[in-house]
């Protein structure tokens, strides 16, 4: 996974309310969501987020949120 992909995954998680809110939404543990920041969001969950939150994706279905350039991970 590239740094850009990591940044986009983190930006989407943050846009959806952060680790705790996404964990509650998905009914999975917060450490699992934290892992997505490094390993990427699993494809089935990306499909769910695209359907539920289309404003965060471009026409091709890619995450369309600008990552915070000051964010260090």
mmCIF file of C-alpha atoms in Angstrom:
data_model
loop_
_atom_site.group_PDB
_atom_site.id
_atom_site.type_symbol
_atom_site.label_atom_id
_atom_site.label_comp_id
_atom_site.label_asym_id
_atom_site.label_seq_id
_atom_site.Cartn_x
_atom_site.Cartn_y
_atom_site.Cartn_z
ATOM 1 C CA UNK A 1 0.000 0.000 0.000
ATOM 2 C CA UNK A 2 1.385 3.394 -0.940
ATOM 3 C CA UNK A 3 1.598 6.348 1.411
ATOM 4 C CA UNK A 4 -1.054 8.083 -0.709
ATOM 5 C CA UNK A 5 -3.431 5.135 -0.284
ATOM 6 C CA UNK A 6 -2.765 5.103 3.475
ATOM 7 C CA UNK A 7 -3.477 8.832 3.611
ATOM 8 C CA UNK A 8 -6.719 8.406 1.660
ATOM 9 C CA UNK A 9 -7.905 5.572 3.912
ATOM 10 C CA UNK A 10 -7.153 7.690 6.983
ATOM 11 C CA UNK A 11 -8.846 10.730 5.447
ATOM 12 C CA UNK A 12 -12.006 8.715 4.748
ATOM 13 C CA UNK A 13 -12.053 7.271 8.273
ATOM 14 C CA UNK A 14 -11.618 10.782 9.693
ATOM 15 C CA UNK A 15 -14.334 12.187 7.411
ATOM 16 C CA UNK A 16 -16.712 9.513 8.689
ATOM 17 C CA UNK A 17 -16.123 10.591 12.290
ATOM 18 C CA UNK A 18 -12.904 8.861 13.229
ATOM 19 C CA UNK A 19 -11.897 5.406 14.373
ATOM 20 C CA UNK A 20 -14.534 5.037 17.096
ATOM 21 C CA UNK A 21 -17.449 6.188 14.953
ATOM 22 C CA UNK A 22 -16.455 3.969 12.026
ATOM 23 C CA UNK A 23 -16.011 1.006 14.387
ATOM 24 C CA UNK A 24 -19.506 1.576 15.769
ATOM 25 C CA UNK A 25 -20.963 1.997 12.270
ATOM 26 C CA UNK A 26 -19.357 -1.251 11.098
ATOM 27 C CA UNK A 27 -19.925 -3.070 14.400
ATOM 28 C CA UNK A 28 -16.278 -4.114 14.609
ATOM 29 C CA UNK A 29 -13.462 -3.234 16.992
ATOM 30 C CA UNK A 30 -11.663 0.101 16.958
ATOM 31 C CA UNK A 31 -8.252 -1.654 16.596
ATOM 32 C CA UNK A 32 -9.534 -3.216 13.366
ATOM 33 C CA UNK A 33 -10.370 0.237 12.012
ATOM 34 C CA UNK A 34 -6.953 1.502 13.100
ATOM 35 C CA UNK A 35 -5.435 -1.326 11.081
ATOM 36 C CA UNK A 36 -7.294 -0.106 8.006
ATOM 37 C CA UNK A 37 -5.301 3.110 8.221
ATOM 38 C CA UNK A 38 -2.127 1.099 7.491
ATOM 39 C CA UNK A 39 -3.395 -1.879 5.479
ATOM 40 C CA UNK A 40 -6.222 -0.190 3.622
ATOM 41 C CA UNK A 41 -9.968 -0.475 3.908
ATOM 42 C CA UNK A 42 -11.170 -3.945 2.859
ATOM 43 C CA UNK A 43 -12.965 -3.962 -0.482
ATOM 44 C CA UNK A 44 -16.397 -5.003 0.877
ATOM 45 C CA UNK A 45 -16.311 -2.109 3.350
ATOM 46 C CA UNK A 46 -15.214 0.314 0.612
ATOM 47 C CA UNK A 47 -18.240 -0.802 -1.411
ATOM 48 C CA UNK A 48 -20.460 -0.146 1.623
ATOM 49 C CA UNK A 49 -18.957 3.317 2.174
ATOM 50 C CA UNK A 50 -19.320 4.201 -1.535
ATOM 51 C CA UNK A 51 -23.010 3.320 -1.377
ATOM 52 C CA UNK A 52 -23.701 4.975 1.984
ATOM 53 C CA UNK A 53 -21.450 8.045 1.637
ATOM 54 C CA UNK A 54 -21.117 8.802 -2.107
ATOM 55 C CA UNK A 55 -20.061 12.385 -1.413
ATOM 56 C CA UNK A 56 -16.646 11.064 -0.321
ATOM 57 C CA UNK A 57 -15.924 9.334 -3.650
ATOM 58 C CA UNK A 58 -15.261 10.461 -7.215
ATOM 59 C CA UNK A 59 -17.101 9.250 -10.313
ATOM 60 C CA UNK A 60 -14.771 6.243 -10.637
ATOM 61 C CA UNK A 61 -15.424 5.203 -7.041
ATOM 62 C CA UNK A 62 -12.075 6.304 -5.663
ATOM 63 C CA UNK A 63 -11.777 8.035 -2.311
ATOM 64 C CA UNK A 64 -12.017 11.745 -3.097
ATOM 65 C CA UNK A 65 -10.998 13.343 0.173
ATOM 66 C CA UNK A 66 -7.874 15.425 0.403
ATOM 67 C CA UNK A 67 -5.531 13.908 2.962
ATOM 68 C CA UNK A 68 -4.195 16.245 5.601
ATOM 69 C CA UNK A 69 -0.590 16.952 4.532
ATOM 70 C CA UNK A 70 0.349 17.610 8.141
ATOM 71 C CA UNK A 71 -0.820 14.194 9.260
ATOM 72 C CA UNK A 72 2.067 11.963 10.243
ATOM 73 C CA UNK A 73 1.754 8.206 10.463
#
